[in-house]
Coordinates of C-alpha atoms and ligand atoms in Angstrom, one line a residue:
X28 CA 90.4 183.1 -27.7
X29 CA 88.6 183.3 -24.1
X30 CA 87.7 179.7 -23.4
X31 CA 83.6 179.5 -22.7
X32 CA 82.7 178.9 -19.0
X33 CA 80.8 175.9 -18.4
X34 CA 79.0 173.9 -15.6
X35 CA 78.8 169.8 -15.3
X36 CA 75.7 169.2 -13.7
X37 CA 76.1 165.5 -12.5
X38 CA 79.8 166.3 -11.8
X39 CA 80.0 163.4 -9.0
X40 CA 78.6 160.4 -11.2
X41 CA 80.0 158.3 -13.9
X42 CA 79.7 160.2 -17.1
X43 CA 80.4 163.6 -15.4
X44 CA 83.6 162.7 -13.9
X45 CA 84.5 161.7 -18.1
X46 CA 83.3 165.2 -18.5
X47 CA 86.0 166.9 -16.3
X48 CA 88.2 164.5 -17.2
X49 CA 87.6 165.2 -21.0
X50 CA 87.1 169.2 -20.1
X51 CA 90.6 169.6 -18.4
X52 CA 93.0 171.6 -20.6
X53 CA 90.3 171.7 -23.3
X54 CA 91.0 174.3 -26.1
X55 CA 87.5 175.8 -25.9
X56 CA 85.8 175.3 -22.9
X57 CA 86.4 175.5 -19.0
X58 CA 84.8 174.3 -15.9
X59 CA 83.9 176.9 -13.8
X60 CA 80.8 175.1 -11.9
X61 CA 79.9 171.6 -11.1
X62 CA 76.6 170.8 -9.3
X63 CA 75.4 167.7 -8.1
X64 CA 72.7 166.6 -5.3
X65 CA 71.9 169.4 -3.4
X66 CA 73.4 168.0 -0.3
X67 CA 76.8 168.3 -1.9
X68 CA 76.8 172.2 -2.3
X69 CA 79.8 173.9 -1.0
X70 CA 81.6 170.4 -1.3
X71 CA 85.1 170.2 -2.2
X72 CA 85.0 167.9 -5.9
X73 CA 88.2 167.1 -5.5
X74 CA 87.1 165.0 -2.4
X75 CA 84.1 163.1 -4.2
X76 CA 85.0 159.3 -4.8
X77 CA 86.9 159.2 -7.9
X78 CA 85.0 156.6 -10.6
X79 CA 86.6 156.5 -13.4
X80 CA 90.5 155.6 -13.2
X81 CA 92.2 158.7 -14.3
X82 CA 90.5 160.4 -10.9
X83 CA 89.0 164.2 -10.8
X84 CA 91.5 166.6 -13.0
X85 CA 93.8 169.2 -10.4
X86 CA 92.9 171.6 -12.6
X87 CA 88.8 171.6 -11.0
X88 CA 89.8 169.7 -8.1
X89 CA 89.4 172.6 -5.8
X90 CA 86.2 173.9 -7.0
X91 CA 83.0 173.4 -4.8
X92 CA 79.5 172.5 -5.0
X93 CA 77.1 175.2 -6.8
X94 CA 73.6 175.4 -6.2
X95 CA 72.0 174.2 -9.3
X96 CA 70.0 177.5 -10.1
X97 CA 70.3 179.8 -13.1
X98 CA 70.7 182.9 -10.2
X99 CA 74.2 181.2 -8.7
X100 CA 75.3 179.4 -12.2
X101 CA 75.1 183.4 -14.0
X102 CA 77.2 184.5 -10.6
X103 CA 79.7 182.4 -12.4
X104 CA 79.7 183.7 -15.6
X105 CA 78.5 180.0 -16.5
X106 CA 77.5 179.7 -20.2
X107 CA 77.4 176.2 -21.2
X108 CA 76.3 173.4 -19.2
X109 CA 77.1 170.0 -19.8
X110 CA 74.5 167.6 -18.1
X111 CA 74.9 164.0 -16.6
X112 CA 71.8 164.4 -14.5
X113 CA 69.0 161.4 -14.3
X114 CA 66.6 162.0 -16.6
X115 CA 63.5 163.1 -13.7
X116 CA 66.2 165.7 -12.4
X117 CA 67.0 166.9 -15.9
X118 CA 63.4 167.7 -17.2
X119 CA 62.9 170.4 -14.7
X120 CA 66.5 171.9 -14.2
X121 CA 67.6 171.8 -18.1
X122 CA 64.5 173.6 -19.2
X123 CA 65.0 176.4 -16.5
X124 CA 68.7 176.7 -17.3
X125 CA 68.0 177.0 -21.0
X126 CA 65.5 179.8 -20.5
X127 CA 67.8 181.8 -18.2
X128 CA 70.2 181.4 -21.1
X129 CA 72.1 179.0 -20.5
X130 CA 73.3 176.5 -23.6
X131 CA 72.6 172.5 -22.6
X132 CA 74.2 169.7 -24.0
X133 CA 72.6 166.9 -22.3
X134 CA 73.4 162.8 -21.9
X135 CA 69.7 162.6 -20.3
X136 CA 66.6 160.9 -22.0
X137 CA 64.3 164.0 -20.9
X138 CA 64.3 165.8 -24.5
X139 CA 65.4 163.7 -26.5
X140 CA 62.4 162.9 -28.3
X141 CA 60.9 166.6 -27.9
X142 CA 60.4 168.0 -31.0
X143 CA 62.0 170.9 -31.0
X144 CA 65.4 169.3 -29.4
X145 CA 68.2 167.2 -31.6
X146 CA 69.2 164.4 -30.7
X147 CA 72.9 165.4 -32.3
X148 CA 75.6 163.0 -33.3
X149 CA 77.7 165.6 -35.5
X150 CA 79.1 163.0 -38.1
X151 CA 75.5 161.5 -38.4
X152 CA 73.2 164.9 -38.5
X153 CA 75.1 168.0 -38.4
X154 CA 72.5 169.6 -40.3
X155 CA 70.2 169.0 -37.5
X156 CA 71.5 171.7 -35.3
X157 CA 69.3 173.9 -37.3
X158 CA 67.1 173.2 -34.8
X159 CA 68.9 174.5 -31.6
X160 CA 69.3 177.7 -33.9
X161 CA 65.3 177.3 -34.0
X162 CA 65.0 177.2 -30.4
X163 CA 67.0 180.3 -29.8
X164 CA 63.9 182.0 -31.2
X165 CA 61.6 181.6 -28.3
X166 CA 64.3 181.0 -25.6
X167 CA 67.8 182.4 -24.5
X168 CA 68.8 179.3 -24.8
X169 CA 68.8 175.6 -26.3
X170 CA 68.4 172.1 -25.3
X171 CA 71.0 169.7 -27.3
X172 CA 70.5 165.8 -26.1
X173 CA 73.3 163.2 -27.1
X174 CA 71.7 159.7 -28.4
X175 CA 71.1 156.7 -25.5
X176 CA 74.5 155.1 -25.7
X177 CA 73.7 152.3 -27.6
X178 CA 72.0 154.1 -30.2
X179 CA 75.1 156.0 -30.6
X180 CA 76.9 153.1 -31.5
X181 CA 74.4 151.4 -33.9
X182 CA 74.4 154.7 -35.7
X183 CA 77.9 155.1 -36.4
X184 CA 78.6 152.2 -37.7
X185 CA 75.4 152.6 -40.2
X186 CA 76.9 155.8 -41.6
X187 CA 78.7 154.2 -44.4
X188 CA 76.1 151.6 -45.3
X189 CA 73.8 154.2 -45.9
X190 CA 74.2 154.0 -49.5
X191 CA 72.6 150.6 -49.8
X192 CA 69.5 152.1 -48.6
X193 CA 69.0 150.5 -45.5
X194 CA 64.9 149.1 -44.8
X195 CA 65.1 146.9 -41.8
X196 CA 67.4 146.4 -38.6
X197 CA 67.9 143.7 -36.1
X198 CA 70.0 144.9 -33.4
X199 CA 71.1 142.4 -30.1
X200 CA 73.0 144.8 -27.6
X201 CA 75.7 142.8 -25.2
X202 CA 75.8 146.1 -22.9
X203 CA 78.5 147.0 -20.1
X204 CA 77.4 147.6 -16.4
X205 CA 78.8 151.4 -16.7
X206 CA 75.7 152.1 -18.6
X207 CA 73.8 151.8 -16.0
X208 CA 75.7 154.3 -14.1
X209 CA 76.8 154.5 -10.6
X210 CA 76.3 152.2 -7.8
X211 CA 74.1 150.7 -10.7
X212 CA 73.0 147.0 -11.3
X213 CA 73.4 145.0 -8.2
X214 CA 76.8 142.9 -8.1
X215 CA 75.0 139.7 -6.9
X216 CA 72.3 140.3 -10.3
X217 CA 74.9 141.1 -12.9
X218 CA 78.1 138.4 -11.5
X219 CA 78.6 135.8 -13.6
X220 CA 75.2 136.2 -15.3
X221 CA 73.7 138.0 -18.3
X222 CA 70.4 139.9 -17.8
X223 CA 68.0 140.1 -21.1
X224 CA 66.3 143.2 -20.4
X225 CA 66.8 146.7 -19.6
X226 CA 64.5 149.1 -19.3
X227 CA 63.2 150.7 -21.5
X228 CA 66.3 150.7 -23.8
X229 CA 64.9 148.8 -26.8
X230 CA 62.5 151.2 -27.6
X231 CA 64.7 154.4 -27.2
X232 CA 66.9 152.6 -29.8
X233 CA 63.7 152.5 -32.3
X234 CA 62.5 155.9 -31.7
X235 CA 66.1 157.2 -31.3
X236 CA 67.2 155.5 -34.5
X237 CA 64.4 157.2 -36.4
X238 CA 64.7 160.9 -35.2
X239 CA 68.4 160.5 -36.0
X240 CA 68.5 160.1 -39.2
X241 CA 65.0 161.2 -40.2
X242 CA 64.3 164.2 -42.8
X243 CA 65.2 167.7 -41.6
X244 CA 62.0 169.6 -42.5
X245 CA 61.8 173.1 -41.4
X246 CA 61.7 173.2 -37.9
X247 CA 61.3 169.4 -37.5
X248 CA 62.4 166.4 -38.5
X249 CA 60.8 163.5 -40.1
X250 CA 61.8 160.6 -38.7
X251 CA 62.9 157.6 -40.7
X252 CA 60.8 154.5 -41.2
X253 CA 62.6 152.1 -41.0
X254 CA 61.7 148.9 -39.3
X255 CA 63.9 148.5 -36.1
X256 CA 63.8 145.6 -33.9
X257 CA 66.1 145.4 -30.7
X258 CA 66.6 143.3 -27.6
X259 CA 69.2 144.8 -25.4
X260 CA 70.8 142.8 -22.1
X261 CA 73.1 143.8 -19.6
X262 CA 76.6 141.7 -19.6
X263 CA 79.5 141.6 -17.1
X264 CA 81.4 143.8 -19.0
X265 CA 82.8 147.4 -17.6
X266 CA 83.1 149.6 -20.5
X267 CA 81.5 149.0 -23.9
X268 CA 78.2 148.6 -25.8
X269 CA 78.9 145.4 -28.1
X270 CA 76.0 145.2 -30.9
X271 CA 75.6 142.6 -33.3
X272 CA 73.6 144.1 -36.4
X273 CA 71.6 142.6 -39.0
X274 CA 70.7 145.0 -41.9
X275 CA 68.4 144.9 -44.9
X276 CA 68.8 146.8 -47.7
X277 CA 67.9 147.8 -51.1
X278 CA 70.7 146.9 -53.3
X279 CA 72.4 143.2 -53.1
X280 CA 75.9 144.6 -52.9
X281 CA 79.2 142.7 -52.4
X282 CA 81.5 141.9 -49.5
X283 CA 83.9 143.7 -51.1
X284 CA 82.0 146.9 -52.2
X285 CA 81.0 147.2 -48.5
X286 CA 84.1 146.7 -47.0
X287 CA 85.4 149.5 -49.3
X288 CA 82.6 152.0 -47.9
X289 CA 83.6 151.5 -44.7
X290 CA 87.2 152.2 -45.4
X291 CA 86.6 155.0 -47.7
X292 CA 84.3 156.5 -45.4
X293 CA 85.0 160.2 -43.9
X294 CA 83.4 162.4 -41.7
X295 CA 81.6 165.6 -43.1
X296 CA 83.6 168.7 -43.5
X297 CA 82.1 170.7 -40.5
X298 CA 83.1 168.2 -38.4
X299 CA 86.9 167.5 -39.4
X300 CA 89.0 168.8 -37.3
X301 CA 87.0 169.4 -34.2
X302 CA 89.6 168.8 -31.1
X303 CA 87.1 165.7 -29.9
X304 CA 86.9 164.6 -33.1
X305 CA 88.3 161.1 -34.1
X306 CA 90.1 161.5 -37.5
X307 CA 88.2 157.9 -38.2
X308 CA 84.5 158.0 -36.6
X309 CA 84.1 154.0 -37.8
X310 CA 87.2 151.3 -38.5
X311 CA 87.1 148.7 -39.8
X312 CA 88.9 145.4 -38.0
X313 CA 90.3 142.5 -40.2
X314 CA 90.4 140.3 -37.5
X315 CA 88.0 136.8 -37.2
X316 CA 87.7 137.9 -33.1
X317 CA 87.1 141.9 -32.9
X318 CA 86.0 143.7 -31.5
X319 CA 86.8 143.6 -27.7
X320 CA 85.8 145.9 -25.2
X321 CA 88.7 144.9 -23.3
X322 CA 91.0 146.0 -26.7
X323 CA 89.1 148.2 -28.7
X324 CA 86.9 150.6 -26.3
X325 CA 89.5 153.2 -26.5
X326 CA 89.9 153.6 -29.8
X327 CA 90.4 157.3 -31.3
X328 CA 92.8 159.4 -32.6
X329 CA 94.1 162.2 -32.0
X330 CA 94.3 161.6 -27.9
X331 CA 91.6 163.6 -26.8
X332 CA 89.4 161.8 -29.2
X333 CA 90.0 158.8 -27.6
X334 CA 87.0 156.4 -27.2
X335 CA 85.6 158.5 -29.9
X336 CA 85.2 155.6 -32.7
X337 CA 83.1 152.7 -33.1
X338 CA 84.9 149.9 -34.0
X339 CA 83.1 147.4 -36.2
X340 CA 84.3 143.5 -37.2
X341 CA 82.8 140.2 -38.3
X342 CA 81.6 142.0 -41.5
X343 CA 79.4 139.6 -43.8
X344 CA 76.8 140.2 -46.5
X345 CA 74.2 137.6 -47.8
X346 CA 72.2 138.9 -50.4
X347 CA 70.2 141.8 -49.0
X348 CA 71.6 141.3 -45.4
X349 CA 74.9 143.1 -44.2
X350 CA 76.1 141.4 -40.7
X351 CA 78.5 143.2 -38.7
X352 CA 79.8 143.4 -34.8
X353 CA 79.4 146.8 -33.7
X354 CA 81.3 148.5 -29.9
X355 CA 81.1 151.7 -28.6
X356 CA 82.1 153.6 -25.4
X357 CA 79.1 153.8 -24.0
X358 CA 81.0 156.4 -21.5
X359 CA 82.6 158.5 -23.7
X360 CA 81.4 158.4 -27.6
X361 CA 78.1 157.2 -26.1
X362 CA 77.8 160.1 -23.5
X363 CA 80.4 162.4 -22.3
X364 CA 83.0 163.0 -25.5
X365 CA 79.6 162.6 -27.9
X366 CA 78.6 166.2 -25.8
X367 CA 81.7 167.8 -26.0
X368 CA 81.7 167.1 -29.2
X369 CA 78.1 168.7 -30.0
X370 CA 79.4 171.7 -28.1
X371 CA 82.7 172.1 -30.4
X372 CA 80.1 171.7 -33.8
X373 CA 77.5 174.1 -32.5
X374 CA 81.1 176.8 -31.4
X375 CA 82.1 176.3 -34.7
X376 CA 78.5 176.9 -36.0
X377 CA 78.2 180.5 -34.2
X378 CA 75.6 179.2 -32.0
X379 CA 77.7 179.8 -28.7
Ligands
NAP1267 N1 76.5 155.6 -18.0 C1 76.3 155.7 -19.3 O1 76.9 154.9 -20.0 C2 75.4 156.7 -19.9 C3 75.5 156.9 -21.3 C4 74.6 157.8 -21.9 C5 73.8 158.6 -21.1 N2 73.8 158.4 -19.8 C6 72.9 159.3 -19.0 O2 73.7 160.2 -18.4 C7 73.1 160.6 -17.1 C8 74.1 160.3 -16.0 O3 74.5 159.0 -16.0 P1 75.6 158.3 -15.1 O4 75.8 157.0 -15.6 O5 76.7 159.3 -14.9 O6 74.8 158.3 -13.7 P2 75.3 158.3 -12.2 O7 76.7 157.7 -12.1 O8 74.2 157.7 -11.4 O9 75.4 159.9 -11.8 C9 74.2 160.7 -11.6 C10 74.6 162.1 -11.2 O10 73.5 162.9 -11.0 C11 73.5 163.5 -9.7 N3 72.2 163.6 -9.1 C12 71.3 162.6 -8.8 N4 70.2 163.1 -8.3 C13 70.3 164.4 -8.3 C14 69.5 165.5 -7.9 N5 68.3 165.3 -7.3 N6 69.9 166.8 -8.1 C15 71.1 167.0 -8.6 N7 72.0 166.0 -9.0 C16 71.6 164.8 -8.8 C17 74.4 162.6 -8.9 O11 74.9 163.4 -7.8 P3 75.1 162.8 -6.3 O12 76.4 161.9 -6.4 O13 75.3 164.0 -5.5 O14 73.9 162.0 -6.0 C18 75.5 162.2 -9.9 O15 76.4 163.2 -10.1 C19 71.8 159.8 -17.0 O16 70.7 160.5 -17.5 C20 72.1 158.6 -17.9 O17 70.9 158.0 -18.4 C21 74.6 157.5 -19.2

């Protein structure tokens, strides 16, 4: 099969050098484009400072600079773009991209709470891609957004609790400096120190929460009402949401019958199989100390799926309250390999 040309818009920062990193050799796709400030244009990306430490794949390294426009991106037969743009530089660029044609699968905030856009996490809401199809109808192409990267996290490790009938979540976020992307918090603010706010963050988890698992009605969704209450703060960590999650629910189950949804749990059949798909989106860990970021931020398998799965610990229940430790990558299942993965679903969909 003819691999689908694609752009990384962003290509320089943090999340978009885990997209060529995670785009090299892929099955599917191939970077034929990367774009980044407009200063950068006929740059060589293989000479950009390499952030991440696996560097800039050989395979794009010689590429240079596009102009970000739909006129120089079609001159490249570019079909897909995968964004890692700040949110104000996304609004406008995505939305022109989309209705030259080209298909978006986006790590920025700018639609992820329009109503017409999913905020997709394929083992969570495949259905909602329905609404990308929707799009298609009045544009040549559609918007997909990934969750905020510690909604990502908090959702996944929800999935096999669901059946308790969750009402009300307390969420406290222990969130690494990567999330705040590159040069990001100051190292004379975040050293030795813990910062209890960032902003803006708690309330994209409560809105975020509630579009992703709300009611798919049509050519909306419904969002879900549960009560959410978050406080997110910035830690000295580098990689890694940690979450520690309090939820209510319906039912007064046992330690035991929740520990067995979490280890019978398995993704949905349209999403087995997928080459950025982890064979185990949530695990379980038996020990009193997990999870690390320093141990577990990498787990996933097969290999390209690494990252890919939320690893959750400290499991407890109390009545009507399930606690649980929650960590994510907030680089690659919580940005980056979340994408990817939206773009394999909606390939295997017939929406590319
Ligand atoms: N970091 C995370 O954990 C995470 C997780 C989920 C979602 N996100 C979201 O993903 C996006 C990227 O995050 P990041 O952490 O990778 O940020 P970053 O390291 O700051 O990278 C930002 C990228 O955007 C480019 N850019 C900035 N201004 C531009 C402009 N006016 N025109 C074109 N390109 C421009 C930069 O290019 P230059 O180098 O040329 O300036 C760089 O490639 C953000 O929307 C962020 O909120 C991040």
């Amino acid at each position: 099969m003819k691999k689908i040309q694609c752009v990384v818009l962003g290509a320089t920062g943090v999340v978009g050098q885990h997209f060529l990193r995670l785009l090299a050799n892929h099955p599917l796709f191939q970077v034929a484009a990367v774009c980044a400030s407009e200063g950068r244009i006929g740059q060589r990306l293989g000479d950009v400072n390499a952030l991440i430490p696996e560097g800039i794949p050989a395979e794009s390294a010689d590429l240079r600079f596009s102009a970000m426009d739909a006129k120089s991106l079609a001159s490249l037969k570019v079909q897909v773009a995968f964004s890692a743009l700040p949110t104000e530089v996304a609004k406008e660029v995505e939305k022109d991209l989309a209705e030259a044609g080209i298909h978006i699968f986006s790590n920025a905030g700018a639609y992820r709470m329009d109503e017409r856009v999913p905020i997709l996490i394929p083992e969570v809401n495949h259905p909602h891609l329905a609404l990308a199809r929707e799009q298609l109808q009045h544009s040549k192409g559609f918007i997909i957004t990934n969750a905020n990267c510690t909604t990502t996290g908090l959702t996944l490790a929800l999935l096999p609790i669901l059946p308790f009938g969750i009402r009300k979540l307390v969420v406290a976020s222990y969130q690494a400096i990567s999330g705040a992307g590159y040069p990001g918090v100051p190292a004379l603010d975040i050293s030795g120190n813990v910062i209890p706010y960032i902003d803006g963050e708690e309330a994209k988890v409560r809105k975020e929460v509630a579009k992703i698992f709300g009611r798919l009605q049509e050519t909306k969704i419904e969002p879900m009402d549960w009560q959410v209450y978050a406080h997110c703060v910035r830690v000295p960590t580098l990689v890694g949401h940690l979450l520690s999650v309090h939820v209510e629910v319906e039912n007064e189950p046992t330690l035991e019958q929740v520990q067995a949804c979490f280890e019978n749990y398995q993704p949905d059949r349209p999403v087995q199989g997928l080459p950025t798909a982890p064979v185990k989106p949530v695990v379980l860990l038996p020990e009193k100390n997990r999870p690390q970021p320093n141990r577990d931020v990498m787990l996933g398998d097969p290999v390209r799926a690494q990252g890919m799965t939320v690893a959750v610990g400290r499991l407890e229940v109390e009545k009507q309250v399930i606690r649980m430790i929650a960590l994510s990558n907030n680089l690659i299942r919580g940005a980056a390999g979340g994408s990817v993965l939206n773009a394999e679903l909606a390939l295997r969909e017939g929406l590319l």
